[in-house]
Amino acid sequence: MTKSEFVVIIVRALGLEVNTKLTEAFDDADQIPIWAKPYVVTAAEAGLIKGNGDGKFNPNAYFLSFNARLRE
């Protein structure tokens, strides 16, 4: 499962209202699949994801559970 796919699942599971404005949340936003962009933007705005610290999300990388962190 990719990071994009995982974010879509989490946003849906939390019942968040999806932001349909396709703003650029990350420097590599052009690599985020079009169907996942609204979910990634929503998750970023909600503080659920922050990227890799270099302004990138790496949306097509595989999600690894040890990379997940709970918000404090």
Short mmCIF file of N, CA and C in Angstrom, two decimals:
data_model
loop_
_atom_site.label_atom_id
_atom_site.label_comp_id
_atom_site.label_asym_id
_atom_site.label_seq_id
_atom_site.Cartn_x
_atom_site.Cartn_y
_atom_site.Cartn_z
N MET A 1 0.85 -1.17 0.00
CA MET A 1 0.00 0.00 0.00
C MET A 1 0.90 1.23 0.00
N THR A 2 0.56 2.19 -0.86
CA THR A 2 1.37 3.41 -0.91
C THR A 2 0.90 4.40 0.15
N LYS A 3 1.71 5.43 0.37
CA LYS A 3 1.36 6.46 1.33
C LYS A 3 0.08 7.18 0.90
N SER A 4 -0.08 7.39 -0.39
CA SER A 4 -1.30 8.04 -0.89
C SER A 4 -2.53 7.20 -0.57
N GLU A 5 -2.44 5.90 -0.82
CA GLU A 5 -3.56 5.01 -0.55
C GLU A 5 -3.90 5.00 0.94
N PHE A 6 -2.87 4.96 1.77
CA PHE A 6 -3.07 4.94 3.22
C PHE A 6 -3.77 6.22 3.69
N VAL A 7 -3.35 7.35 3.17
CA VAL A 7 -3.96 8.63 3.56
C VAL A 7 -5.44 8.65 3.19
N VAL A 8 -5.78 8.16 2.02
CA VAL A 8 -7.20 8.12 1.62
C VAL A 8 -8.00 7.30 2.62
N ILE A 9 -7.49 6.16 3.02
CA ILE A 9 -8.18 5.30 3.98
C ILE A 9 -8.37 6.02 5.32
N ILE A 10 -7.32 6.67 5.81
CA ILE A 10 -7.39 7.34 7.11
C ILE A 10 -8.38 8.50 7.08
N VAL A 11 -8.33 9.31 6.04
CA VAL A 11 -9.24 10.46 5.95
C VAL A 11 -10.69 9.97 5.89
N ARG A 12 -10.94 8.92 5.12
CA ARG A 12 -12.30 8.37 5.05
C ARG A 12 -12.73 7.77 6.39
N ALA A 13 -11.83 7.06 7.04
CA ALA A 13 -12.15 6.41 8.32
C ALA A 13 -12.47 7.45 9.40
N LEU A 14 -11.77 8.58 9.36
CA LEU A 14 -12.02 9.63 10.34
C LEU A 14 -13.23 10.49 9.99
N GLY A 15 -13.75 10.30 8.79
CA GLY A 15 -14.92 11.06 8.37
C GLY A 15 -14.65 12.54 8.16
N LEU A 16 -13.41 12.88 7.80
CA LEU A 16 -13.07 14.29 7.59
C LEU A 16 -13.71 14.81 6.31
N GLU A 17 -14.09 16.06 6.33
CA GLU A 17 -14.62 16.68 5.12
C GLU A 17 -13.45 16.93 4.17
N VAL A 18 -13.55 16.38 2.98
CA VAL A 18 -12.44 16.43 2.03
C VAL A 18 -12.38 17.80 1.36
N ASN A 19 -11.19 18.36 1.35
CA ASN A 19 -10.94 19.65 0.71
C ASN A 19 -10.83 19.41 -0.79
N THR A 20 -11.75 19.96 -1.54
CA THR A 20 -11.74 19.74 -2.99
C THR A 20 -10.88 20.75 -3.74
N LYS A 21 -10.33 21.73 -3.01
CA LYS A 21 -9.42 22.69 -3.63
C LYS A 21 -8.06 22.00 -3.74
N LEU A 22 -7.58 21.85 -4.94
CA LEU A 22 -6.32 21.13 -5.14
C LEU A 22 -5.13 22.06 -4.96
N THR A 23 -4.87 22.40 -3.71
CA THR A 23 -3.71 23.23 -3.41
C THR A 23 -2.48 22.34 -3.32
N GLU A 24 -1.34 22.95 -3.44
CA GLU A 24 -0.09 22.20 -3.40
C GLU A 24 0.38 22.10 -1.94
N ALA A 25 0.17 20.97 -1.32
CA ALA A 25 0.55 20.78 0.07
C ALA A 25 2.03 20.42 0.21
N PHE A 26 2.61 19.84 -0.84
CA PHE A 26 3.99 19.37 -0.79
C PHE A 26 4.71 19.72 -2.08
N ASP A 27 6.03 19.78 -2.01
CA ASP A 27 6.84 20.10 -3.20
C ASP A 27 6.69 19.07 -4.31
N ASP A 28 6.38 17.85 -3.96
CA ASP A 28 6.22 16.79 -4.97
C ASP A 28 4.75 16.49 -5.25
N ALA A 29 3.91 17.51 -5.12
CA ALA A 29 2.46 17.34 -5.33
C ALA A 29 2.13 16.83 -6.72
N ASP A 30 3.00 17.09 -7.68
CA ASP A 30 2.75 16.61 -9.05
C ASP A 30 2.84 15.09 -9.14
N GLN A 31 3.40 14.44 -8.13
CA GLN A 31 3.51 12.98 -8.11
C GLN A 31 2.35 12.31 -7.39
N ILE A 32 1.52 13.10 -6.73
CA ILE A 32 0.37 12.54 -6.02
C ILE A 32 -0.71 12.21 -7.04
N PRO A 33 -1.22 10.98 -7.03
CA PRO A 33 -2.29 10.62 -7.98
C PRO A 33 -3.46 11.59 -7.84
N ILE A 34 -4.06 11.96 -8.95
CA ILE A 34 -5.13 12.95 -8.96
C ILE A 34 -6.28 12.57 -8.04
N TRP A 35 -6.60 11.30 -7.94
CA TRP A 35 -7.70 10.84 -7.08
C TRP A 35 -7.36 10.97 -5.60
N ALA A 36 -6.07 11.04 -5.26
CA ALA A 36 -5.66 11.11 -3.86
C ALA A 36 -5.36 12.53 -3.40
N LYS A 37 -5.17 13.47 -4.34
CA LYS A 37 -4.77 14.84 -3.96
C LYS A 37 -5.70 15.49 -2.94
N PRO A 38 -7.01 15.44 -3.13
CA PRO A 38 -7.88 16.09 -2.13
C PRO A 38 -7.72 15.48 -0.73
N TYR A 39 -7.47 14.20 -0.67
CA TYR A 39 -7.29 13.53 0.62
C TYR A 39 -5.96 13.90 1.27
N VAL A 40 -4.92 14.00 0.47
CA VAL A 40 -3.61 14.38 0.98
C VAL A 40 -3.66 15.81 1.50
N VAL A 41 -4.29 16.71 0.75
CA VAL A 41 -4.44 18.10 1.20
C VAL A 41 -5.23 18.16 2.50
N THR A 42 -6.31 17.40 2.57
CA THR A 42 -7.14 17.36 3.78
C THR A 42 -6.34 16.86 4.97
N ALA A 43 -5.60 15.79 4.79
CA ALA A 43 -4.80 15.22 5.88
C ALA A 43 -3.70 16.20 6.32
N ALA A 44 -3.09 16.88 5.38
CA ALA A 44 -2.04 17.85 5.71
C ALA A 44 -2.64 19.03 6.48
N GLU A 45 -3.78 19.53 6.04
CA GLU A 45 -4.43 20.64 6.72
C GLU A 45 -4.90 20.26 8.12
N ALA A 46 -5.25 18.99 8.30
CA ALA A 46 -5.68 18.51 9.61
C ALA A 46 -4.51 18.18 10.53
N GLY A 47 -3.30 18.27 10.00
CA GLY A 47 -2.12 17.97 10.79
C GLY A 47 -1.83 16.50 10.94
N LEU A 48 -2.47 15.68 10.11
CA LEU A 48 -2.26 14.23 10.19
C LEU A 48 -0.97 13.79 9.52
N ILE A 49 -0.54 14.54 8.51
CA ILE A 49 0.71 14.21 7.81
C ILE A 49 1.55 15.48 7.69
N LYS A 50 2.86 15.28 7.69
CA LYS A 50 3.76 16.42 7.60
C LYS A 50 4.80 16.26 6.51
N GLY A 51 4.85 15.12 5.88
CA GLY A 51 5.87 14.90 4.87
C GLY A 51 7.16 14.41 5.48
N ASN A 52 8.23 14.52 4.70
CA ASN A 52 9.51 13.96 5.12
C ASN A 52 10.45 14.97 5.75
N GLY A 53 9.99 16.18 5.95
CA GLY A 53 10.86 17.20 6.51
C GLY A 53 11.60 17.99 5.46
N ASP A 54 11.55 17.53 4.23
CA ASP A 54 12.21 18.23 3.12
C ASP A 54 11.18 18.85 2.18
N GLY A 55 9.94 18.96 2.66
CA GLY A 55 8.88 19.52 1.84
C GLY A 55 8.22 18.53 0.91
N LYS A 56 8.63 17.27 0.98
CA LYS A 56 8.09 16.25 0.10
C LYS A 56 7.29 15.21 0.88
N PHE A 57 6.34 14.61 0.18
CA PHE A 57 5.49 13.58 0.77
C PHE A 57 5.86 12.19 0.29
N ASN A 58 6.46 12.09 -0.88
CA ASN A 58 6.80 10.80 -1.49
C ASN A 58 5.55 9.92 -1.57
N PRO A 59 4.55 10.37 -2.31
CA PRO A 59 3.24 9.72 -2.31
C PRO A 59 3.20 8.30 -2.84
N ASN A 60 4.15 7.92 -3.66
CA ASN A 60 4.13 6.58 -4.24
C ASN A 60 5.04 5.61 -3.52
N ALA A 61 5.67 6.08 -2.43
CA ALA A 61 6.48 5.18 -1.61
C ALA A 61 5.54 4.29 -0.82
N TYR A 62 6.01 3.14 -0.47
CA TYR A 62 5.20 2.23 0.31
C TYR A 62 5.09 2.72 1.74
N PHE A 63 3.87 2.63 2.28
CA PHE A 63 3.62 3.00 3.67
C PHE A 63 4.20 1.91 4.55
N LEU A 64 4.98 2.34 5.52
CA LEU A 64 5.55 1.41 6.48
C LEU A 64 5.05 1.81 7.86
N SER A 65 4.52 0.87 8.60
CA SER A 65 3.88 1.19 9.88
C SER A 65 4.84 1.85 10.86
N PHE A 66 6.13 1.55 10.77
CA PHE A 66 7.06 2.17 11.72
C PHE A 66 7.33 3.64 11.38
N ASN A 67 6.86 4.10 10.22
CA ASN A 67 6.97 5.52 9.89
C ASN A 67 5.79 6.33 10.41
N ALA A 68 4.77 5.65 10.87
CA ALA A 68 3.57 6.36 11.36
C ALA A 68 3.83 6.86 12.78
N ARG A 69 3.35 8.06 13.04
CA ARG A 69 3.47 8.65 14.37
C ARG A 69 2.12 9.24 14.75
N LEU A 70 1.79 9.10 16.00
CA LEU A 70 0.55 9.71 16.47
C LEU A 70 0.80 11.17 16.78
N ARG A 71 -0.22 11.99 16.51
CA ARG A 71 -0.10 13.40 16.88
C ARG A 71 -0.06 13.52 18.38
N GLU A 72 0.71 14.45 18.86
CA GLU A 72 0.80 14.66 20.31
C GLU A 72 -0.26 15.61 20.76
#
